[in-house]
Short mmCIF file of C-alpha atoms in Angstrom, two decimals:
data_model
loop_
_atom_site.label_atom_id
_atom_site.label_comp_id
_atom_site.label_asym_id
_atom_site.label_seq_id
_atom_site.Cartn_x
_atom_site.Cartn_y
_atom_site.Cartn_z
CA MET A 724 11.34 -41.05 -10.62
CA VAL A 725 12.68 -36.96 -10.99
CA GLY A 726 14.53 -37.10 -13.46
CA PRO A 727 18.04 -34.38 -12.80
CA SER A 728 16.10 -31.77 -14.84
CA ARG A 729 14.08 -31.76 -12.49
CA ARG A 730 16.67 -31.04 -9.02
CA VAL A 731 17.09 -27.99 -7.44
CA VAL A 732 18.86 -26.47 -4.84
CA LEU A 733 17.35 -23.06 -3.04
CA ILE A 734 19.81 -21.25 -0.51
CA GLY A 735 18.12 -19.67 1.96
CA GLY A 736 15.00 -21.15 4.43
CA GLY A 737 12.82 -17.76 4.83
CA ILE A 738 9.85 -17.05 3.80
CA THR A 739 10.58 -16.78 0.61
CA GLY A 740 12.76 -19.92 0.54
CA THR A 741 9.77 -21.55 2.37
CA LEU A 742 7.41 -20.69 0.32
CA THR A 743 8.56 -21.23 -3.08
CA ALA A 744 9.96 -24.93 -1.87
CA VAL A 745 5.82 -26.18 -1.63
CA ALA A 746 5.36 -24.52 -4.81
CA LEU A 747 8.10 -26.11 -6.14
CA ALA A 748 7.89 -29.88 -4.73
CA ARG A 749 3.81 -29.18 -6.09
CA ALA A 750 4.89 -29.34 -9.35
CA GLY A 751 6.85 -32.09 -9.08
CA TRP A 752 10.40 -31.22 -8.18
CA GLU A 753 13.15 -33.00 -6.22
CA VAL A 754 13.68 -30.20 -3.39
CA VAL A 755 16.24 -29.25 -1.21
CA LEU A 756 16.21 -26.28 0.52
CA ALA A 757 19.33 -25.22 2.71
CA GLU A 758 19.37 -22.60 5.18
CA GLY A 759 22.98 -20.87 7.09
CA ALA A 760 21.40 -20.95 10.58
CA HIS A 761 17.54 -22.09 11.33
CA ILE A 762 14.32 -21.59 9.49
CA GLY A 763 13.66 -17.96 9.65
CA ALA A 764 16.40 -17.07 10.85
CA GLY A 765 17.01 -13.74 8.47
CA SER A 766 14.61 -10.95 8.25
CA SER A 767 11.81 -12.88 7.89
CA SER A 768 11.72 -13.39 11.63
CA ARG A 769 12.74 -9.49 12.28
CA THR A 770 9.98 -8.20 10.25
CA ALA A 771 6.81 -5.44 10.68
CA ALA A 772 4.58 -8.41 8.70
CA GLY A 773 2.61 -5.68 7.03
CA ILE A 774 0.55 -7.35 4.17
CA ARG A 775 -1.17 -4.35 2.17
CA GLN A 776 -2.23 -4.89 -1.79
CA GLN A 777 -2.13 -0.71 -1.84
CA PHE A 778 0.75 0.08 -4.04
CA SER A 779 1.89 2.20 -7.27
CA THR A 780 3.42 -0.39 -9.18
CA ARG A 781 0.62 -2.37 -11.29
CA GLU A 782 1.85 -5.70 -11.19
CA SER A 783 2.61 -5.30 -6.76
CA VAL A 784 -1.27 -5.37 -6.96
CA VAL A 785 -2.36 -7.78 -9.04
CA GLY A 786 0.68 -9.83 -7.17
CA MET A 787 -0.82 -8.88 -4.05
CA ARG A 788 -4.48 -9.52 -4.59
CA TYR A 789 -3.28 -12.84 -4.87
CA ALA A 790 -1.01 -13.01 -2.18
CA VAL A 791 -4.03 -12.26 -0.06
CA ASP A 792 -6.34 -14.64 -0.94
CA PHE A 793 -3.55 -17.25 -0.28
CA PHE A 794 -2.76 -16.23 2.68
CA ARG A 795 -6.71 -15.99 3.82
CA ARG A 796 -6.38 -19.99 2.71
CA TRP A 797 -3.76 -20.83 4.13
CA ARG A 798 -4.93 -23.38 6.28
CA GLU A 799 -6.49 -25.14 3.26
CA LEU A 800 -3.11 -24.73 1.03
CA ILE A 801 -0.30 -24.94 3.64
CA GLY A 802 -1.84 -25.79 6.87
CA GLY A 803 -0.98 -24.62 10.55
CA PRO A 804 -3.19 -24.09 13.27
CA LEU A 805 -4.30 -20.92 13.09
CA SER A 806 -4.50 -18.73 9.84
CA PRO A 807 -1.20 -16.04 9.63
CA ILE A 808 -3.17 -12.93 8.80
CA HIS A 809 -5.06 -10.59 10.40
CA GLN A 810 -6.99 -8.13 7.72
CA SER A 811 -7.94 -5.36 9.53
CA GLY A 812 -6.47 -3.10 6.96
CA TYR A 813 -4.21 -0.64 6.23
CA LEU A 814 -4.54 3.52 6.32
CA PHE A 815 -2.64 6.26 4.68
CA LEU A 816 -2.74 9.35 5.73
CA TYR A 817 -2.08 12.75 4.56
CA ASP A 818 -1.58 16.41 5.46
CA SER A 819 -1.28 18.19 2.49
CA GLU A 820 -3.79 19.15 -0.26
CA ALA A 821 -1.18 17.52 -2.82
CA SER A 822 -0.48 14.86 -1.54
CA TRP A 823 -4.39 14.11 -0.96
CA GLN A 824 -4.84 14.70 -4.76
CA ALA A 825 -1.82 12.04 -5.21
CA ALA A 826 -3.18 9.27 -3.40
CA LEU A 827 -6.50 9.67 -5.05
CA ASP A 828 -5.38 9.17 -8.60
CA ARG A 829 -3.38 6.35 -7.11
CA ALA A 830 -6.45 4.96 -5.39
CA GLU A 831 -8.41 5.20 -9.12
CA ARG A 832 -5.21 3.04 -10.56
CA GLN A 833 -5.50 0.71 -7.93
CA ARG A 834 -9.28 0.82 -8.38
CA ALA A 835 -9.27 -0.31 -12.29
CA TRP A 836 -6.36 -2.59 -11.20
CA GLY A 837 -8.37 -4.75 -9.27
CA LEU A 838 -8.28 -3.03 -6.15
CA THR A 839 -11.90 -2.39 -6.05
CA GLU A 840 -12.16 -2.08 -1.86
CA VAL A 841 -9.62 0.67 -1.58
CA GLU A 842 -11.71 3.74 0.03
CA THR A 843 -10.79 7.37 0.00
CA LEU A 844 -11.97 8.87 3.25
CA ALA A 845 -11.31 12.83 3.52
CA ALA A 846 -11.56 15.09 5.79
CA PRO A 847 -14.18 14.95 8.22
CA ALA A 848 -15.42 11.51 7.04
CA LEU A 849 -11.83 10.02 8.27
CA GLN A 850 -12.00 11.65 11.99
CA ALA A 851 -15.45 10.18 11.79
CA ARG A 852 -14.43 6.34 10.89
CA PHE A 853 -10.99 6.55 13.20
CA PRO A 854 -11.45 9.36 15.77
CA TYR A 855 -8.28 8.68 17.23
CA VAL A 856 -7.17 10.82 13.95
CA SER A 857 -6.01 14.83 13.91
CA GLU A 858 -7.80 16.78 12.36
CA ALA A 859 -4.90 18.47 10.70
CA MET A 860 -5.33 15.17 8.29
CA VAL A 861 -6.67 15.96 5.06
CA GLY A 862 -7.84 12.37 4.11
CA GLY A 863 -6.64 9.03 4.46
CA THR A 864 -6.86 5.87 1.71
CA PHE A 865 -7.68 2.64 3.25
CA CYS A 866 -7.72 -0.94 2.18
CA PRO A 867 -10.09 -3.27 4.47
CA THR A 868 -8.22 -6.45 3.32
CA ASP A 869 -4.99 -5.28 4.05
CA GLY A 870 -3.48 -6.35 7.23
CA PHE A 871 -0.60 -7.78 8.83
CA LEU A 872 0.97 -11.05 9.39
CA ARG A 873 2.12 -13.61 12.04
CA PRO A 874 5.44 -14.19 10.27
CA ASP A 875 7.15 -17.14 12.65
CA ALA A 876 3.83 -18.97 11.35
CA VAL A 877 4.09 -18.79 7.90
CA TYR A 878 7.62 -19.75 7.40
CA ASN A 879 7.73 -22.46 10.19
CA ASP A 880 4.20 -23.48 8.64
CA ALA A 881 5.50 -23.42 4.84
CA ALA A 882 8.82 -25.63 6.03
CA ASP A 883 6.29 -28.35 7.56
CA CYS A 884 4.05 -28.68 4.49
CA ALA A 885 7.61 -28.74 2.53
CA ARG A 886 8.64 -31.32 4.52
CA ARG A 887 5.63 -33.39 3.82
CA LEU A 888 5.71 -32.57 0.26
CA GLY A 889 9.37 -34.62 0.15
CA VAL A 890 11.53 -31.62 0.49
CA SER A 891 15.00 -31.67 2.22
CA VAL A 892 15.08 -29.02 4.43
CA LEU A 893 18.69 -28.72 5.77
CA GLN A 894 19.80 -26.14 9.12
CA GLN A 895 23.22 -24.84 9.45
CA ALA A 896 24.16 -25.35 5.92
CA PRO A 897 25.53 -22.14 5.13
CA LEU A 898 26.83 -22.04 1.50
CA LEU A 899 30.48 -22.42 0.82
CA SER A 900 31.19 -22.98 -2.35
CA ALA A 901 29.72 -23.06 -6.14
CA ARG A 902 31.40 -25.68 -8.72
CA SER A 903 30.41 -24.68 -12.55
CA ALA A 904 30.25 -26.69 -16.43
CA GLY A 905 29.84 -25.05 -19.13
CA GLY A 906 28.85 -22.23 -17.82
CA ARG A 907 26.33 -23.70 -15.49
CA LEU A 908 26.13 -24.72 -11.81
CA THR A 909 25.85 -28.30 -11.51
CA ALA A 910 26.65 -27.88 -7.68
CA VAL A 911 26.86 -25.91 -4.02
CA THR A 912 28.86 -27.16 -1.31
CA THR A 913 27.32 -26.26 2.62
CA ALA A 914 28.16 -27.22 5.35
CA LYS A 915 25.51 -30.27 5.12
CA GLY A 916 27.79 -31.01 2.08
CA GLU A 917 27.79 -31.10 -1.90
CA LEU A 918 24.21 -31.04 -3.29
CA GLU A 919 23.69 -31.27 -7.42
CA ALA A 920 21.39 -30.26 -8.75
CA ASP A 921 19.68 -28.64 -12.61
CA LEU A 922 18.23 -25.59 -11.08
CA PHE A 923 19.26 -23.24 -8.13
CA ILE A 924 17.44 -20.53 -6.39
CA ASP A 925 19.19 -17.87 -4.31
CA CYS A 926 16.42 -16.48 -1.83
CA THR A 927 19.28 -14.68 0.22
CA ASN A 928 17.68 -11.05 0.02
CA ALA A 929 19.71 -9.20 1.51
CA TRP A 930 22.57 -11.76 1.93
CA THR A 931 22.42 -11.60 -2.13
CA ARG A 932 25.70 -9.85 -2.86
CA ARG A 933 28.25 -12.56 -1.41
CA THR A 934 25.84 -15.05 -2.39
CA ALA A 935 26.16 -13.94 -6.21
CA ARG A 936 29.84 -13.83 -5.14
CA LEU A 937 30.09 -17.70 -4.54
CA LEU A 938 27.09 -18.80 -7.15
CA GLY A 939 29.33 -16.95 -10.24
CA GLY A 940 26.39 -14.43 -10.74
CA VAL A 941 25.94 -10.98 -11.73
CA ASP A 942 26.28 -7.97 -8.84
CA LEU A 943 22.65 -7.33 -8.25
CA PRO A 944 22.16 -3.68 -7.05
CA VAL A 945 20.67 -5.42 -3.63
CA ALA A 946 21.85 -2.40 -0.77
CA ALA A 947 21.45 -4.25 2.83
CA LEU A 948 20.41 -1.36 4.95
CA LYS A 949 19.17 -1.53 8.74
CA ARG A 950 15.56 -1.25 9.99
CA TYR A 951 14.80 -1.03 13.50
CA LEU A 952 10.99 -1.34 14.75
CA TRP A 953 9.62 -0.45 18.76
CA PHE A 954 7.75 -1.07 20.88
CA ALA A 955 5.67 0.82 23.04
CA GLU A 956 3.29 -0.33 25.70
CA ARG A 957 -0.88 0.84 25.21
CA GLY A 958 -0.97 1.84 29.21
CA GLU A 959 -4.70 4.16 29.27
CA ALA A 960 -3.71 6.27 25.98
CA LEU A 961 -6.73 4.06 24.11
CA PRO A 962 -8.91 1.12 25.32
CA ALA A 963 -7.34 -2.67 24.22
CA GLU A 964 -10.54 -3.35 21.92
CA THR A 965 -9.73 0.00 19.73
CA LEU A 966 -5.78 -1.25 19.62
CA LEU A 967 -6.55 -4.75 18.68
CA GLN A 968 -9.09 -2.64 16.18
CA MET A 969 -6.36 -0.82 15.12
CA PRO A 970 -5.31 -0.80 10.78
CA LEU A 971 -1.83 -0.85 10.22
CA VAL A 972 -1.19 3.72 9.92
CA VAL A 973 1.08 5.32 8.25
CA ALA A 974 1.49 9.04 9.09
CA PRO A 975 2.88 11.50 6.35
CA GLY A 976 6.16 11.79 7.38
CA GLY A 977 6.23 7.65 6.52
CA ALA A 978 6.74 7.00 10.17
CA TYR A 979 4.12 3.23 11.03
CA CYS A 980 2.58 2.27 13.61
CA ARG A 981 0.30 -1.53 13.87
CA PRO A 982 -1.20 -3.36 16.98
CA GLU A 983 0.95 -6.19 18.75
CA ASN A 984 -1.39 -7.21 21.12
CA SER A 985 -3.96 -5.83 23.11
CA ASP A 986 -1.25 -4.22 25.68
CA SER A 987 1.18 -2.72 22.90
CA LEU A 988 2.14 -0.75 19.49
CA LEU A 989 4.54 -1.84 16.94
CA MET A 990 6.03 1.71 15.37
CA GLY A 991 8.71 1.45 12.36
CA TRP A 992 10.70 4.55 10.57
CA LYS A 993 12.98 4.21 7.66
CA HIS A 994 16.18 6.47 7.43
CA ASP A 995 19.26 6.68 5.54
CA ALA A 996 21.44 4.07 6.13
CA PRO A 997 24.36 2.85 4.43
CA ASP A 998 24.76 -0.22 2.54
CA VAL A 999 26.76 -3.14 4.71
CA SER A 1000 25.51 -5.84 2.11
CA LEU A 1001 29.56 -7.56 1.92
CA THR A 1002 30.51 -6.10 5.82
CA PHE A 1003 27.81 -6.92 8.22
CA ASP A 1004 27.42 -10.38 10.12
CA TYR A 1005 24.79 -13.02 10.94
CA ALA A 1006 24.96 -10.92 14.63
CA ASP A 1007 24.88 -7.21 13.01
CA GLN A 1008 21.25 -8.31 12.69
CA ASP A 1009 20.13 -7.51 16.68
CA THR A 1010 22.68 -4.98 16.87
CA ILE A 1011 21.04 -1.66 18.17
CA GLU A 1012 22.59 1.90 17.68
CA ASP A 1013 23.07 4.23 20.05
CA ALA A 1014 20.61 6.57 17.82
CA HIS A 1015 18.34 4.18 17.42
CA ASP A 1016 17.49 3.09 20.92
CA HIS A 1017 13.80 2.93 22.57
CA ARG A 1018 16.18 4.21 25.76
CA GLY A 1019 18.12 7.16 23.37
CA GLY A 1020 16.09 10.13 24.41
CA GLY A 1021 14.65 13.02 23.21
CA GLU A 1022 17.11 12.69 20.25
CA SER A 1023 16.60 8.66 19.87
CA ARG A 1024 15.42 7.46 16.29
CA ALA A 1025 12.74 5.63 18.19
CA VAL A 1026 11.09 8.91 20.45
CA MET A 1027 11.21 11.19 16.68
CA ALA A 1028 9.22 8.63 15.11
CA TRP A 1029 6.96 8.23 18.21
CA ILE A 1030 6.39 12.06 18.01
CA GLN A 1031 5.55 11.80 14.13
CA LEU A 1032 2.62 9.33 15.16
CA ALA A 1033 1.31 11.21 18.47
CA GLU A 1034 1.35 14.45 15.41
CA ALA A 1035 -1.07 11.96 13.64
CA MET A 1036 -3.08 10.45 15.61
CA PRO A 1037 -2.90 12.43 19.35
CA PRO A 1038 -3.99 9.46 21.74
CA LEU A 1039 -0.82 8.34 20.74
CA GLY A 1040 0.67 10.49 22.91
CA GLU A 1041 -0.36 9.13 26.09
CA LEU A 1042 1.08 5.83 25.39
CA ALA A 1043 2.84 4.23 28.75
CA GLY A 1044 6.11 4.28 27.17
CA LEU A 1045 9.10 2.68 24.70
CA SER A 1046 9.31 -0.16 25.82
CA ALA A 1047 11.85 -2.77 23.14
CA THR A 1048 14.11 -2.10 20.14
CA THR A 1049 14.61 -4.96 17.78
CA ALA A 1050 16.53 -4.25 14.04
CA GLY A 1051 17.22 -6.62 10.91
CA PHE A 1052 18.23 -5.66 7.55
CA TYR A 1053 15.56 -4.64 4.06
CA GLY A 1054 17.03 -5.91 0.78
CA SER A 1055 16.34 -3.03 -1.06
CA THR A 1056 16.44 -2.16 -4.97
CA PRO A 1057 17.19 1.57 -6.43
CA ASP A 1058 12.91 1.13 -7.97
CA HIS A 1059 12.02 -0.43 -4.75
CA ASN A 1060 10.50 -3.67 -6.72
CA PRO A 1061 12.54 -7.00 -6.42
CA PHE A 1062 14.38 -9.59 -9.25
CA LEU A 1063 12.66 -12.17 -9.74
CA ASP A 1064 14.47 -13.40 -12.87
CA PHE A 1065 16.93 -15.42 -14.14
CA ASP A 1066 20.77 -14.30 -13.73
CA PRO A 1067 22.35 -12.60 -16.95
CA GLN A 1068 25.91 -14.71 -16.37
CA VAL A 1069 24.22 -18.12 -15.45
CA PRO A 1070 20.87 -19.18 -16.93
CA ASN A 1071 20.23 -21.77 -14.57
CA LEU A 1072 20.11 -20.17 -11.33
CA LEU A 1073 16.87 -18.05 -10.50
CA ARG A 1074 17.28 -14.49 -8.52
CA LEU A 1075 13.90 -14.06 -5.62
CA VAL A 1076 15.70 -11.03 -3.97
CA GLY A 1077 15.78 -7.57 -3.41
CA PHE A 1078 12.05 -6.90 -2.19
CA SER A 1079 12.93 -4.13 -0.34
CA GLY A 1080 10.42 -4.42 3.10
CA HIS A 1081 7.72 -6.20 0.77
CA GLY A 1082 9.05 -9.80 0.83
CA ALA A 1083 7.08 -11.54 3.55
CA MET A 1084 3.76 -10.06 1.72
CA PHE A 1085 5.20 -10.75 -1.89
CA GLY A 1086 5.69 -14.51 -0.80
CA PRO A 1087 3.05 -16.15 -2.18
CA PHE A 1088 3.29 -14.71 -5.22
CA THR A 1089 7.39 -15.24 -5.66
CA ALA A 1090 6.58 -18.44 -5.15
CA ALA A 1091 3.85 -18.17 -7.88
CA VAL A 1092 6.57 -16.47 -10.22
CA ALA A 1093 9.31 -18.79 -9.31
CA ALA A 1094 7.18 -22.27 -10.34
CA ALA A 1095 6.46 -20.45 -13.73
CA LEU A 1096 9.89 -19.28 -14.31
CA ALA A 1097 11.40 -22.93 -13.32
CA GLU A 1098 8.30 -25.04 -15.60
CA ALA A 1099 9.80 -22.55 -18.09
CA GLY A 1100 13.32 -22.30 -17.82
CA ARG A 1101 13.75 -18.95 -19.02
CA PRO A 1102 12.56 -15.39 -18.45
CA LEU A 1103 9.12 -14.63 -18.83
CA ASP A 1104 7.56 -11.61 -20.21
CA ALA A 1105 3.55 -12.15 -17.86
CA LEU A 1106 2.14 -14.50 -15.53
CA GLU A 1107 -1.07 -15.32 -15.63
CA LEU A 1108 -2.49 -15.61 -12.07
CA PRO A 1109 -6.20 -15.37 -10.43
CA THR A 1110 -6.20 -11.78 -9.90
CA GLY A 1111 -5.33 -10.63 -13.20
CA ARG A 1112 -2.47 -10.68 -15.96
CA ALA A 1113 1.45 -9.47 -14.12
CA GLU A 1114 3.60 -8.16 -16.57
CA LEU A 1115 7.08 -9.50 -15.34
CA ALA A 1116 9.45 -6.14 -16.82
CA ALA A 1117 8.87 -4.80 -13.62
CA PHE A 1118 10.79 -7.47 -11.88
CA GLN A 1119 13.09 -8.55 -14.71
CA ILE A 1120 16.95 -8.04 -14.23
CA GLY A 1121 18.48 -5.31 -16.37
CA ARG A 1122 15.11 -2.98 -16.28
CA THR A 1123 15.73 0.20 -16.66
CA MET A 1124 14.29 2.31 -13.88
CA HIS A 1125 12.76 5.32 -14.11
CA HIS A 1126 9.55 4.58 -12.72
CA GLY A 1127 9.58 2.96 -8.82
CA GLU A 1128 7.57 2.33 -6.22
CA ALA A 1129 6.23 5.35 -4.61
CA MET A 1130 4.26 3.41 -1.91
CA VAL A 1131 7.53 2.24 0.33
CA ILE A 1132 7.61 2.87 4.24
#
């Protein structure tokens, strides 16, 4: 029988919440997962879903190597009819000698951290490998085991796996209030009733500042920032086979694209956005501001992203046109690394938030960290993984943020 010290409530039913629920159930916890709307209703269903191991932070490289292996073994570890990972690679392009030298230095560190398959391609070898890349690009770093995910398969398969393991998955169960005693949380009230537990886990990411107010947690610097994705029709720009084999490509200015299917390309580009963490509502996820609408003409951010990508890859200038815009929120931290740690004000509240656009890809690593922290019942210095030792200081609450993640798109 599971004792009271082994009961846990997770708040938030996206990729982080569902995969963490699986990890804790397998560790012997009695798990309740409470989602305010439906599984995957937040940022998880609105993500570009890239998955990469090319980071400038050692712990992210180690963690993402673990995550990639987990996703490759998905049907064995989680179940589901299909693998959710498409390993077509990530290609970062550089158009100046200075940026290229910095990329070479990062790649050398990444290899030292275990990412031995990352390649550095200087022109003209870059263009020989990827003929659609402009001759103006002086180099590119390519990791063939990177790629992208099908996020709906991830959170739906993970939720199904959690249910098979005995997890109670509650939908339409928004958090309403909390009860505490002696400085510790004892219960939360949702629209589906009160849930008592010994451990509570915040998996609400862009919503975390409001979640913390209800739970009595510290107000973490996690900004809710709007991000957009655009879709373009292939037309005659590239053969369908070429499009499907394209990696996720990041242009020097930060715009990126990847194949969505044989006939369309997904594009994205971050922009300066206000922090709306305390004011946005659920419907705002899908609100498309005029400046970012694909129908907005030449001044639209969508068109500017398309132009930037076409400068890096000229055949993309011949795409048939932009066809759709989608949107959602990043939960971003100042150093672009997440918080994976116990709340300093509420010792039995674990915060798994602030993924800065990397939440989907981090999912298996986040779940492994969460399970280790839950078992320890206290902060940990490091986690030993098959891919290496991950020092957890980079993800702790209260860390200094002098050296942030440099590879952010």
